[in-house]
Structure formats: structure tokens, C-alpha cells
Coordinates of C-alpha atoms in Angstrom, one line a residue:
Chain D
M293 CA 34.4 -12.8 8.1
I294 CA 32.7 -15.3 10.0
R295 CA 34.9 -17.0 13.5
E296 CA 36.0 -20.5 13.4
K297 CA 34.7 -20.1 17.6
H298 CA 31.1 -19.0 15.9
Y299 CA 31.1 -22.1 13.5
S300 CA 32.2 -23.9 15.4
T301 CA 30.0 -23.6 18.3
Y302 CA 27.4 -23.0 16.1
L303 CA 28.2 -26.1 14.4
Q304 CA 28.0 -28.4 18.0
A305 CA 24.6 -27.1 18.5
L306 CA 23.5 -27.3 15.3
L307 CA 24.2 -31.1 15.9
S308 CA 22.7 -31.4 18.7
G309 CA 19.5 -30.7 17.7
D310 CA 19.6 -27.0 19.8
Q311 CA 17.3 -24.7 18.1
K312 CA 17.5 -22.2 21.0
R313 CA 21.3 -21.7 20.8
C314 CA 21.6 -22.0 16.9
T315 CA 18.9 -19.2 16.7
E316 CA 21.2 -17.2 19.8
I317 CA 24.3 -17.0 18.2
V318 CA 23.0 -16.1 14.4
S319 CA 20.5 -14.0 16.7
Q320 CA 23.7 -11.9 18.1
L321 CA 25.6 -11.6 14.3
L322 CA 23.2 -9.8 13.4
D323 CA 22.4 -7.3 16.0
E324 CA 26.5 -7.8 14.8
K325 CA 26.0 -5.5 11.5
V326 CA 27.3 -9.9 10.3
D327 CA 27.0 -9.3 6.2
I328 CA 24.3 -11.4 5.2
K329 CA 26.1 -13.2 2.4
M330 CA 29.1 -14.3 4.9
L331 CA 26.3 -16.0 6.6
Y332 CA 25.1 -18.3 3.6
N333 CA 28.2 -18.8 2.8
Q334 CA 29.9 -19.6 6.3
L335 CA 27.7 -20.2 8.5
F336 CA 24.2 -21.8 6.3
Q337 CA 25.7 -23.0 3.7
R338 CA 28.8 -24.3 5.2
S339 CA 27.4 -26.4 8.0
L340 CA 24.9 -28.0 5.9
Y341 CA 27.7 -29.4 4.2
E342 CA 29.9 -30.8 7.1
T343 CA 26.2 -32.1 8.2
G344 CA 25.6 -34.0 4.9
E345 CA 29.8 -35.0 4.5
L346 CA 29.3 -36.5 8.6
W347 CA 26.2 -37.9 7.0
E348 CA 28.0 -39.6 4.3
M349 CA 29.8 -40.9 6.4
N350 CA 27.5 -43.0 9.3
K351 CA 29.0 -40.6 12.0
I352 CA 25.3 -38.6 11.6
S353 CA 21.9 -40.6 11.2
V354 CA 19.8 -39.6 9.4
A355 CA 16.9 -38.6 11.5
T356 CA 20.3 -35.9 12.9
E357 CA 20.7 -34.3 9.3
H358 CA 17.0 -33.6 9.3
L359 CA 17.2 -31.3 11.8
A360 CA 20.2 -29.9 10.7
T361 CA 18.5 -29.2 8.4
S362 CA 14.9 -28.5 9.8
I363 CA 16.7 -26.1 11.7
T364 CA 18.7 -23.7 9.9
E365 CA 15.8 -23.3 7.7
S366 CA 13.6 -21.9 10.2
L367 CA 16.5 -19.9 10.9
L368 CA 16.1 -18.2 7.6
T369 CA 13.6 -16.7 8.3
L370 CA 15.3 -14.6 10.7
V371 CA 17.3 -13.2 8.1
Y372 CA 14.2 -12.6 5.9
P373 CA 13.5 -9.4 7.3
I374 CA 16.2 -7.9 5.8
I375 CA 16.6 -9.7 2.6
F376 CA 13.3 -9.2 1.6
S377 CA 13.1 -4.6 2.8
K378 CA 16.4 -4.5 0.1
P379 CA 16.2 -2.4 -2.8
H380 CA 14.8 -4.8 -5.7
N381 CA 14.9 -4.7 -9.9
E382 CA 12.7 -5.9 -12.2
R383 CA 14.5 -9.4 -12.1
T384 CA 12.3 -11.7 -11.4
A385 CA 13.9 -16.2 -11.6
I386 CA 11.7 -18.9 -10.3
V387 CA 13.6 -21.4 -7.9
S388 CA 12.6 -25.1 -7.7
C389 CA 13.8 -28.6 -6.7
V390 CA 12.8 -31.1 -10.0
A391 CA 10.0 -34.3 -9.1
N392 CA 10.8 -36.7 -6.3
E393 CA 13.8 -34.9 -4.6
F394 CA 13.1 -34.1 -1.2
H395 CA 16.0 -31.4 0.2
Q396 CA 15.2 -28.2 -0.6
I397 CA 17.7 -25.8 1.1
G398 CA 20.2 -25.8 -2.1
G399 CA 16.9 -24.7 -3.3
K400 CA 16.2 -22.5 -1.0
I401 CA 18.9 -20.4 0.0
V402 CA 19.9 -20.4 -3.4
A403 CA 16.4 -17.9 -3.6
D404 CA 17.6 -16.6 -0.6
F405 CA 20.7 -14.8 -2.4
L406 CA 18.6 -13.6 -5.8
E407 CA 16.7 -11.7 -3.2
L408 CA 19.6 -10.7 -1.8
N409 CA 21.3 -9.1 -5.5
G410 CA 17.4 -7.9 -6.3
W411 CA 16.2 -9.9 -7.4
H412 CA 12.2 -11.2 -7.3
A413 CA 13.3 -15.3 -6.4
H414 CA 9.9 -17.5 -6.8
F415 CA 10.4 -21.0 -4.5
L416 CA 7.8 -23.4 -5.7
G417 CA 10.0 -25.9 -2.9
A418 CA 11.0 -29.5 -2.8
N419 CA 9.6 -32.8 -6.2
T420 CA 8.2 -30.5 -7.2
P421 CA 5.9 -31.9 -10.4
V422 CA 7.2 -30.9 -14.0
K423 CA 3.7 -30.2 -15.1
D424 CA 2.7 -27.4 -12.1
L425 CA 6.2 -26.0 -12.3
V426 CA 5.6 -24.9 -16.7
E427 CA 2.6 -23.7 -15.4
F428 CA 4.0 -21.4 -12.8
I429 CA 6.9 -21.0 -15.7
D430 CA 4.0 -19.1 -18.5
K431 CA 2.2 -17.3 -14.7
K432 CA 5.1 -15.2 -14.1
E433 CA 6.5 -15.0 -17.6
P434 CA 11.1 -15.2 -15.3
D435 CA 13.8 -14.0 -16.6
L436 CA 15.0 -17.5 -15.5
V437 CA 14.8 -20.6 -13.9
A438 CA 16.8 -22.0 -11.4
L439 CA 16.8 -26.1 -10.6
S440 CA 18.5 -27.4 -7.1
L441 CA 19.2 -31.2 -7.4
S442 CA 20.3 -32.8 -4.1
L443 CA 20.4 -36.3 -4.5
Y444 CA 22.4 -38.4 -8.2
F445 CA 20.4 -40.7 -8.5
N446 CA 17.2 -38.1 -9.9
L447 CA 19.7 -36.3 -12.5
P448 CA 17.2 -38.3 -14.8
K449 CA 14.1 -36.2 -13.3
L450 CA 16.5 -33.2 -14.4
H451 CA 17.3 -34.1 -17.9
K452 CA 12.9 -34.9 -18.3
T453 CA 12.1 -31.4 -16.5
I454 CA 15.4 -29.7 -18.5
E455 CA 13.3 -31.1 -21.8
V456 CA 9.3 -29.8 -20.8
I457 CA 10.4 -26.4 -20.5
R458 CA 13.1 -26.9 -23.6
A459 CA 9.9 -27.6 -25.0
H460 CA 7.9 -25.3 -23.8
N461 CA 10.8 -22.6 -23.6
Q462 CA 13.3 -22.1 -26.6
K463 CA 14.7 -19.6 -24.9
L464 CA 14.7 -19.4 -21.2
P465 CA 17.5 -19.6 -19.0
I466 CA 17.8 -22.1 -17.2
L467 CA 20.3 -23.2 -14.4
V468 CA 21.6 -26.1 -12.6
G469 CA 23.6 -26.6 -9.9
G470 CA 23.4 -28.7 -6.2
Q471 CA 25.4 -31.2 -3.7
A472 CA 23.8 -34.0 -7.3
F473 CA 26.6 -32.9 -9.5
R474 CA 29.9 -33.6 -6.8
W475 CA 28.9 -37.1 -8.2
G476 CA 28.6 -36.3 -11.7
G477 CA 27.0 -35.5 -14.1
Q478 CA 28.4 -32.3 -14.9
E479 CA 28.2 -32.6 -18.8
L480 CA 24.5 -32.3 -18.2
Q481 CA 25.3 -28.1 -19.5
Y482 CA 26.3 -29.5 -22.5
G483 CA 23.8 -30.7 -23.6
Y484 CA 21.0 -27.9 -23.6
E485 CA 21.5 -24.7 -24.8
G486 CA 20.9 -21.5 -22.3
V487 CA 21.7 -24.3 -19.3
R488 CA 24.6 -23.4 -16.5
L489 CA 25.9 -25.4 -14.0
L490 CA 26.7 -23.8 -11.4
T491 CA 28.8 -24.5 -8.2
S492 CA 28.7 -21.8 -5.5
L493 CA 26.8 -18.7 -4.3
D494 CA 29.5 -16.7 -5.5
E495 CA 29.1 -18.5 -9.1
L496 CA 25.1 -17.1 -9.0
E497 CA 26.1 -13.9 -7.7
S498 CA 29.1 -12.6 -11.1
V499 CA 26.2 -15.2 -13.8
M500 CA 23.3 -13.2 -12.1
K501 CA 24.5 -10.1 -13.8
T502 CA 25.0 -11.2 -17.2
Y503 CA 21.0 -11.7 -17.3
Chain T
M149 CA 28.1 -66.6 31.5
N150 CA 26.1 -67.0 28.3
L151 CA 22.9 -67.5 30.6
K152 CA 24.2 -65.2 32.6
L153 CA 24.5 -62.3 30.1
I154 CA 20.9 -63.1 28.4
E155 CA 18.9 -62.6 31.5
H156 CA 20.9 -59.0 31.7
I157 CA 19.5 -58.3 28.7
R158 CA 16.3 -59.8 29.4
T159 CA 16.0 -57.9 32.2
N160 CA 17.4 -54.9 31.1
A161 CA 17.7 -54.4 27.7
P162 CA 15.4 -51.1 26.2
I163 CA 13.1 -54.3 24.5
L164 CA 9.6 -54.9 24.8
Y165 CA 9.6 -58.5 27.2
I166 CA 5.9 -60.5 28.2
E167 CA 5.7 -63.7 30.0
L168 CA 2.4 -64.9 29.6
D169 CA 1.0 -68.0 30.8
S170 CA -0.8 -70.8 28.4
K171 CA -3.9 -69.2 28.6
G172 CA -2.7 -65.5 28.2
Y173 CA -2.4 -64.4 31.4
I174 CA 1.1 -61.8 32.4
D175 CA 2.7 -64.0 34.7
M176 CA 6.2 -61.5 34.5
V177 CA 8.1 -58.6 32.3
N178 CA 11.0 -56.9 32.8
E179 CA 11.8 -52.9 33.9
F180 CA 12.0 -51.6 30.2
T181 CA 7.5 -53.1 29.9
T182 CA 7.5 -51.9 33.4
Q183 CA 7.9 -48.8 33.3
L184 CA 6.1 -47.7 29.7
V185 CA 3.0 -49.9 30.8
G186 CA 3.6 -47.7 34.1
K187 CA 2.8 -50.4 36.3
N188 CA 3.9 -53.9 37.1
P189 CA 0.9 -55.7 34.1
S190 CA 1.7 -59.2 35.6
G191 CA -1.5 -61.0 36.6
L192 CA -3.8 -59.2 33.5
H193 CA -4.6 -60.1 30.4
Y194 CA -2.6 -59.8 27.1
R195 CA -5.5 -57.7 26.0
E196 CA -5.6 -55.2 28.6
V197 CA -2.0 -54.0 28.3
I198 CA -1.8 -55.1 23.8
I199 CA -3.8 -52.5 22.4
D200 CA -6.7 -55.5 20.5
F201 CA -10.1 -54.0 20.1
T202 CA -11.0 -55.6 17.0
E203 CA -9.4 -59.2 18.9
S204 CA -7.5 -60.2 15.6
I205 CA -4.1 -60.6 18.3
D206 CA -4.3 -64.9 18.3
I207 CA -1.3 -65.5 20.1
Q208 CA -1.2 -69.1 19.6
A209 CA -1.0 -68.7 15.4
L210 CA 1.5 -66.4 15.9
S211 CA 3.3 -67.9 18.3
Q212 CA 3.9 -71.5 15.7
K213 CA 6.1 -68.6 12.6
P214 CA 8.0 -67.3 14.6
E215 CA 11.1 -66.4 12.2
N216 CA 8.1 -64.1 11.6
S217 CA 7.3 -60.0 13.2
H218 CA 4.3 -58.5 13.5
R219 CA 3.7 -55.1 14.8
I220 CA 0.8 -54.2 18.0
S221 CA 0.8 -51.1 19.4
I222 CA 1.3 -51.3 23.5
S223 CA -0.9 -48.5 25.6
N224 CA 1.2 -46.7 27.6
S225 CA 1.2 -45.3 31.2
S226 CA -0.6 -43.2 29.4
N227 CA -3.1 -44.3 27.2
L228 CA -1.6 -43.8 24.1
P229 CA -0.9 -47.0 22.6
I230 CA 2.8 -47.1 21.5
D231 CA 4.1 -49.3 18.6
F232 CA 6.5 -52.5 19.0
Q233 CA 7.3 -55.1 16.3
C234 CA 7.3 -58.3 18.1
A235 CA 8.3 -61.7 17.6
F236 CA 5.9 -64.4 19.5
L237 CA 7.1 -67.1 20.9
F238 CA 6.1 -70.7 22.5
M239 CA 8.2 -72.5 25.4
N240 CA 8.2 -74.5 28.0
D241 CA 4.1 -74.3 28.3
R242 CA 4.0 -70.2 28.1
Y243 CA 4.7 -68.1 25.6
L244 CA 7.4 -65.5 24.5
I245 CA 6.7 -61.8 23.4
I246 CA 9.7 -59.5 22.4
G247 CA 8.9 -56.6 20.8
S248 CA 11.8 -53.4 20.2
T249 CA 11.3 -49.9 18.7
D250 CA 8.4 -50.2 15.4
Y251 CA 11.1 -47.9 13.5
Q252 CA 9.7 -47.8 10.2
E253 CA 7.0 -46.0 11.6
F254 CA 9.6 -43.9 13.4
A255 CA 10.5 -43.6 9.4
I256 CA 6.9 -42.3 8.0
V257 CA 6.1 -39.7 11.5
Q258 CA 9.7 -38.7 11.0
K259 CA 9.1 -38.5 6.4
E260 CA 5.9 -37.2 7.5
I261 CA 7.5 -33.7 10.4
L262 CA 10.2 -33.1 7.7
N263 CA 7.3 -32.2 4.5
L264 CA 5.2 -29.9 6.3
N265 CA 8.7 -28.4 8.6
Q266 CA 9.5 -27.5 4.9
Q267 CA 5.3 -26.9 3.3
L268 CA 5.5 -24.0 6.7
S269 CA 8.8 -22.4 6.2
N270 CA 8.4 -21.8 2.5
T271 CA 4.6 -20.1 3.7
T272 CA 6.6 -18.6 6.4
R273 CA 9.2 -16.7 3.3
E274 CA 6.0 -16.0 1.0
L275 CA 4.5 -14.5 4.2
H276 CA 7.7 -12.3 4.5
K277 CA 7.5 -11.6 1.0
S278 CA 4.0 -10.3 0.8
N279 CA 4.8 -8.1 4.4
A280 CA 7.9 -6.7 2.3
E281 CA 5.4 -5.6 -0.5
L282 CA 2.5 -4.5 1.4
S283 CA 5.2 -2.2 3.0
R284 CA 6.7 -1.2 -0.3
L285 CA 3.2 -0.3 -1.5
N286 CA 2.2 1.3 1.8
K287 CA 5.3 3.9 1.2
M288 CA 4.6 4.8 -2.0
K289 CA 0.6 5.3 -0.4
N290 CA 2.5 7.3 2.2
E291 CA 4.9 9.6 -0.4
F292 CA 1.2 10.1 -2.9
L293 CA -0.6 11.1 0.0
G294 CA 2.8 13.3 1.2
M295 CA 3.3 14.8 -1.9
A296 CA 0.1 15.5 -3.3
T297 CA -1.8 16.8 0.2
H298 CA 1.6 19.7 0.4
D299 CA 0.9 20.2 -3.1
L300 CA -3.0 20.8 -1.9
R301 CA -1.7 22.9 1.2
S302 CA -0.8 26.5 -0.9
P303 CA -3.5 27.0 -2.8
L304 CA -6.4 26.5 0.0
G305 CA -3.6 28.7 2.1
L306 CA -3.9 31.6 -0.9
I307 CA -8.3 31.1 -1.2
M308 CA -8.4 31.4 2.9
T309 CA -6.3 34.7 2.8
F310 CA -8.6 36.0 0.4
S311 CA -11.3 35.1 1.0
E312 CA -11.1 36.2 4.5
F313 CA -9.4 39.2 3.0
L314 CA -12.5 40.0 1.3
I315 CA -14.7 38.6 4.4
D316 CA -13.4 41.4 6.7
E317 CA -12.2 44.8 3.5
T318 CA -15.5 43.6 1.2
G319 CA -18.7 41.9 3.4
E320 CA -20.4 44.7 4.3
N321 CA -21.0 45.7 0.6
L322 CA -21.8 42.5 0.3
S323 CA -25.8 41.1 0.3
E324 CA -27.1 38.9 1.8
E325 CA -26.3 36.8 -0.5
H326 CA -23.3 37.1 -1.5
N327 CA -22.3 37.1 1.9
Y328 CA -23.8 33.9 2.5
Y329 CA -21.3 32.1 -0.3
L330 CA -18.0 33.7 1.4
Q331 CA -18.7 32.7 4.9
K332 CA -19.0 29.3 3.0
I333 CA -16.2 29.6 0.9
H334 CA -14.1 30.4 4.0
S335 CA -15.8 28.3 6.5
S336 CA -15.5 24.8 3.9
C337 CA -11.6 25.8 3.5
Y338 CA -10.6 26.2 6.9
Y339 CA -12.5 22.5 7.1
M340 CA -9.5 22.3 4.3
R341 CA -6.9 22.9 4.7
Q342 CA -7.5 21.5 8.0
I343 CA -8.2 17.5 6.8
V344 CA -4.9 18.0 4.7
D345 CA -3.2 18.8 8.0
D346 CA -4.2 15.5 9.5
Y347 CA -3.6 13.4 6.2
L348 CA 0.3 15.4 6.2
D349 CA 1.1 14.5 9.8
V350 CA -0.8 10.5 9.2
T351 CA 1.7 10.0 6.8
K352 CA 4.6 11.9 8.2
I353 CA 4.2 9.8 11.2
E354 CA 3.5 6.5 9.2
S355 CA 7.0 7.1 7.3
G356 CA 8.2 7.7 10.6
N357 CA 9.1 10.4 9.8
I358 CA 7.6 11.7 13.3
D359 CA 9.9 14.4 14.6
L360 CA 9.8 14.9 18.8
N361 CA 11.1 18.2 19.8
I362 CA 11.6 16.8 23.1
Q363 CA 12.3 19.3 26.7
F364 CA 11.1 20.0 30.3
T365 CA 7.3 20.4 29.8
N366 CA 4.9 21.2 32.4
I367 CA 1.5 19.0 31.4
P368 CA -0.7 20.8 34.0
K369 CA -0.3 24.3 32.1
I370 CA 0.2 22.4 28.9
I371 CA -4.3 20.9 29.6
E372 CA -5.1 24.9 30.9
Q373 CA -4.1 26.3 27.7
V374 CA -6.3 23.7 25.6
I375 CA -9.2 24.1 28.3
S376 CA -9.8 28.0 27.8
V377 CA -9.5 26.8 24.5
A378 CA -12.2 24.5 25.0
E379 CA -14.6 25.7 26.4
I380 CA -16.1 28.0 23.8
Q381 CA -16.8 25.4 22.3
A382 CA -18.3 23.7 25.1
K383 CA -20.7 27.0 26.2
K384 CA -21.8 26.9 23.3
K385 CA -23.7 24.0 23.9
S386 CA -23.2 24.6 28.2
I387 CA -21.1 21.8 29.3
E388 CA -18.9 22.2 31.5
L389 CA -15.8 20.8 31.4
I390 CA -14.1 20.2 35.0
V391 CA -10.7 19.6 36.5
K392 CA -8.7 18.0 38.4
Q393 CA -5.3 17.8 39.2
D394 CA -3.0 16.7 41.4
A395 CA -0.5 19.6 42.7
D396 CA 3.0 16.6 42.7
I397 CA 3.1 16.8 38.8
P398 CA 6.8 16.7 37.9
Q399 CA 7.9 18.7 35.0
I400 CA 8.2 15.7 32.6
E401 CA 10.2 14.8 28.6
L402 CA 7.9 15.3 26.0
D403 CA 7.6 17.2 23.3
P404 CA 4.6 19.7 24.3
E405 CA 3.4 20.3 21.0
K406 CA 2.6 17.1 20.3
I407 CA 1.3 17.0 23.1
E408 CA -0.9 19.9 23.3
Q409 CA -2.0 18.8 19.7
V410 CA -3.9 15.0 21.7
L411 CA -4.9 16.6 24.2
R412 CA -6.4 19.8 21.5
N413 CA -7.7 16.4 19.9
I414 CA -8.8 14.4 22.9
I415 CA -11.0 17.8 25.0
T416 CA -12.4 19.0 22.0
N417 CA -13.9 15.4 20.7
A418 CA -15.0 15.1 23.7
V419 CA -16.6 18.2 23.7
D420 CA -17.9 17.9 20.3
H421 CA -19.7 14.5 21.0
S422 CA -21.3 15.7 24.6
N423 CA -25.0 16.3 25.1
E424 CA -26.0 20.2 25.2
H425 CA -26.1 20.4 29.5
S426 CA -23.1 17.7 30.8
S427 CA -19.8 17.3 31.9
V428 CA -16.0 17.4 30.9
F429 CA -14.2 15.7 33.6
L430 CA -10.1 16.0 32.9
R431 CA -8.3 15.1 35.4
T432 CA -4.7 14.7 35.8
K433 CA -2.6 12.4 38.5
L434 CA 1.1 10.8 38.9
V435 CA 0.9 7.6 39.6
D436 CA 4.1 5.2 40.4
N437 CA 6.4 7.1 37.5
S438 CA 4.0 7.9 35.6
I439 CA 1.3 10.8 34.1
H440 CA -2.6 9.5 33.6
I441 CA -4.5 12.1 32.2
E442 CA -8.0 11.1 32.1
I443 CA -11.3 12.4 29.6
E444 CA -14.1 11.5 31.0
D445 CA -17.3 12.6 28.8
H446 CA -21.6 11.2 29.0
G447 CA -22.0 12.2 25.1
V448 CA -22.7 9.8 22.8
G449 CA -20.6 7.0 23.4
I450 CA -18.7 4.5 20.3
P451 CA -21.0 2.3 18.3
N452 CA -18.8 -1.9 19.9
K453 CA -17.9 -2.1 15.8
D454 CA -16.6 1.2 16.2
L455 CA -14.5 0.3 19.0
P456 CA -11.2 -2.0 17.0
I457 CA -10.9 0.9 14.4
L458 CA -10.7 4.2 16.0
F459 CA -6.7 3.7 15.6
N460 CA -7.0 2.6 12.2
P461 CA -6.6 5.5 9.7
F462 CA -8.8 5.5 7.2
E463 CA -11.1 3.6 7.7
R464 CA -15.0 4.9 8.6
K465 CA -16.6 4.9 12.1
T466 CA -20.4 6.0 12.4
S467 CA -19.8 7.9 15.5
R468 CA -22.2 11.2 14.8
K469 CA -20.6 14.8 17.2
T470 CA -24.3 16.4 18.6
G471 CA -24.4 19.6 17.2
G472 CA -23.2 18.6 13.4
E473 CA -19.2 19.0 14.0
K474 CA -17.4 18.5 11.1
S475 CA -13.8 16.6 11.2
T476 CA -11.5 13.6 9.3
G477 CA -12.0 11.1 11.9
L478 CA -7.6 10.9 12.5
G479 CA -7.5 13.1 15.6
L480 CA -7.4 9.7 16.7
V481 CA -5.0 7.6 15.0
I482 CA -2.1 10.5 15.0
A483 CA -2.8 10.4 18.3
R484 CA -1.8 6.7 18.9
K485 CA 0.9 8.0 17.1
I486 CA 2.2 10.2 18.8
I487 CA 1.6 9.0 22.5
D488 CA 3.4 6.0 21.0
A489 CA 6.3 8.1 19.9
H490 CA 6.9 9.4 23.5
K491 CA 5.7 5.2 25.0
G492 CA 2.6 5.8 25.8
E493 CA -0.7 3.9 25.5
I494 CA -3.6 5.8 24.7
K495 CA -7.0 3.1 26.2
I496 CA -10.3 3.9 24.8
E497 CA -13.5 2.8 27.6
S498 CA -16.4 3.9 25.2
K499 CA -20.5 2.5 26.1
E500 CA -23.1 3.5 22.7
G501 CA -25.7 6.1 25.4
E502 CA -23.4 6.8 27.6
G503 CA -20.1 8.4 27.1
T504 CA -16.6 8.0 26.6
T505 CA -13.2 7.7 28.5
I506 CA -9.8 8.5 27.3
K507 CA -7.0 7.7 29.1
I508 CA -3.6 8.2 28.7
L509 CA -0.2 7.5 29.9
L510 CA 2.7 9.1 29.5
P511 CA 6.3 7.9 31.5
I512 CA 8.8 10.4 33.1
T513 CA 12.1 9.4 30.9
N514 CA 13.4 11.9 32.5
K515 CA 17.7 12.0 31.4
E516 CA 18.6 14.3 34.7

């Protein structure tokens, strides 16, 4: 459990752009052998959600929100030596953002969570053209594809991406998720076979066991 | 009141404010502009402050449409261009330039930086992933090498023992030719076991399985033991071993067998690479809180291109021994790993054709 005191100190440092302080807090937690899933859920994800809400309420500027995201991305690298050295199985996933979606950190956290659970997760990053995504699917033949959507107005792009993947591959399981679905679009999962909407990392973890 | 307020904003607000006379010379600026330019630019022509190398800024034309803003760059105190969105006005025979920071430019730069940061972070992720994969493969390689060499050791031991037995018991009854073959079997077997032992050492060390049996150790005594064995080989090439050890070397905590292995290897190497009738020097000194051991030979030296790879296992080096002695080339690799495990340092200085000096530093880390 990440203590409330640690969380609020971290959030304050994150919002003031104090990367050094954030790094100290995360390094200290790692030294104390914090549970990595807890770190992702209760520190990284929670602080990013709160930062997003503050931006939506016009309490922080877009620059502050972007800085907080960039700092968080740099902090993830502190965890990578632990994540990638864990034993892995043969399961492979591709995680990507759709075209025009520039917010990638949600997808990256999903990719890291897959790695934490022993999967090999290839993360393609922000704004991935659907053509490139399909080519990569052909090359890697993954066990599933996860698509991340942060902005609701990119929902049509997600539909398009799913349609192209389906036309190419009838059976490949597709997971979708992200902050965009807070505003609607949940029905998307019923419109295509083998597409599932996930709303949390815990849900992702339990679903992964079924593949 | 309103005029006072306007005057206050003009003077103190963080905006660009420049007044020009009708010929384009600066009459006055506010404090923000003075700080930005690094000096009060009054008296200068506006082209000396506003970057306009194409001379396309027409103040008169711009001031006719004050409702339109234009982007201009001001040369700041470090001669760097800073962009502003400006309105140009003409009032009372004077031109006014009033500007604010170009947020559009900021937004573009911010987006670019964000994009680059994302790419960098994704590349870092891939790098970590690849590193982990390489570590896994290296571990598998070590496990395989460890198993293979371990399995080879027993049959090699048998061949060595029985060939030795045959030489001792039946050597006299064999023809010279058959005796030669038997000696060859024995010496090749001995060399093969050396290779296997070195491989085993490297794989054990690389897998992190180096077990140190730490105990209080007398380094000068170890050196004497190693020298007494090396002298046999040295005499064959008329090489003199000159040893000088400080009298105040204290006993220190380390693994005596492992350190003896390192010293044996380096001193043997020094003899093997030395020319006949030369000398090998060995000096031991106490410096601050560490023991310095220096082994210096005047032999063939190490080619420059080999120096960076001396401590890399399984990389072929070109240096040749003067008496045709055989070795796996893993000795220095093992020595480095053992010294590292003792938190010490090993350095090599060498010049091809002149000789080599190896310096070992062992820190005194005694707990008692």
C-alpha cells in the first residue's frame, strides 16, 4: 500500500515539475521493495488520473499536464530493470495507440503490466498508423492486441482501426481501454467479435489469464 | 486614475513596449524590454533591435492596420531571437510597438519536445527489454558452457590419469615413437583440462556464482609461493625474477586461493611473454589503505588494438608467447573478475616490443 503521505508529496512534486523529488520518492519505494503493481496502480496511474482531472477543471495548464506525463514516463524506466528481468512465458501482445492519439502513457502502462505478468509486450507508441499496426501484427503474430484511447473524439479512429484489423485477422483478440471511455463509447465492444473493453489494470490482469 | 493605471501597465507589465520617432529611432522602451535586450536601446534604430535581415518590416505599412498583429523577433541580451506577437500603432508622430510572448510558437515547441520525449522514452523501454533478453541469453550460454565443461572434466581426468599411469609403468617398454605419442596424449590432455578449468571459472564468475572464502591472508607469503613455482619456468628461459616487498604489508581479509590464482596467472604470463635473459620485477607496497602489487616485464608487450579487449572473454588476442607456451587467453578475464569481487582494481600498461606492467590494487577492508 502506498501511504497517503507519500502519494501527496509525490503529486505535489509532479505538479511542480520537480523530477528530482519524484525520482527520489520512486527510488526510495523501490529500495523498500514496493510491490510493482501497487506502484503502477496507486502512484503512477492515480497521479496521472488526478493530473488529468485537474487539467479538465482548468486548475492546471496543458503544459503542466504534459510535464507531469513526461516525468512519469521517465520514472517508468526506473522500474524496467525489474519488470523485464522477471520470468516470461511465450505469450505476446502488441499495445498501441490509434492514429491521431498522442497520449501514449496509458498504453505504455498496459504494456508494462503485461510484462509484469510474464507476457512479451511490444509497445508501438502514440499516433500509430493503422497500416503500420497491421504490418506489425503480421510480423509478430501476437496472442492479443491492446488499443489505448485517451481522447473521446478519437473514437471513430478506434472503430476504423478495429475494422481494419478484423478484415485482416478474424480471430485475434482485441482489448480496448483508456480514459476516453469515461465519456461513452462502451458499446463498441458489442459491435465486434472478440473485442473487449477493460476499465482497470486489475481487470486486465484477470482477463489475461483467460488468453 | 485610468491614465495612471495605463502608465503603470506600460512601465511594469511583462510586455514588449517600444516607442519610435518618425524616422524609426527608438525613443523609449519599458523596463521589460530593457531587461530583454540587456541594455536600454534608446537612440538605436529599430533594425538594430528587431531582427529584420530581409528588411521586410515596414513600420509605416504595419501601423496602418493596428488591429492585425505580426510576429517579430527581438535579439535578446545573448543575441538569441525571441518571438513576440506585436501590434504596430502610429500616434502623435510616433510609432508604438506593443507585443506579447508568441504562445503559438511555445505550443509548437512544446508539442515537438513532448513528441521527442515520448520517442526517447519508448526507445529506452525497448533498450531495457533487449538488455533483459540479452542477459537471459547470456545466462543460457553460461549454463550450457558450465554443463559442457563440467561433463568434459571427468573423462579428461580419466585420460590424464591413465596416460600418466601408462607413462610411469610401461614407458620404458615402448618404442621411442610410441612413447612420444603417449607423452603427446598426456600433455594435450593437461592443456585441455586447463581450458576446461578456465571455462568453468569464467562461467561460474559470469553467473554470479563466485564464492569467496574470505580469511586473514599474508600477501607477501602468497607471492613467495607463486614465485617459487614460476622460477622453474623462468630458469628455462634464463629470466630473473626480482621481488621487492615492503616490510609493513599487513594481513588483509581476502580469499587466498583466488588471489593466488590471479598472481600465478599474471606472473606466469609475464614469464611466458618475456624474452630470454630478461628480468621480471614484482613490487608490493602499502599505499594509504590499500596494497599495491606491480608486475613488470620487458617482453613482447601487447599490441595497442588488443588493449581494450584484454578483459573480454572469448575474444582472440594477437599477442604471442616467446616460448610457444599455450593458454586459453582467459587468465586476465578471470583475474579481473576475482579482483572485482574483492572490490579491487587491475590496470594494464603496455607498449608493443617494450613490455607490460600490471598493477593490482587491493583495498584493506578488514572488519576487525
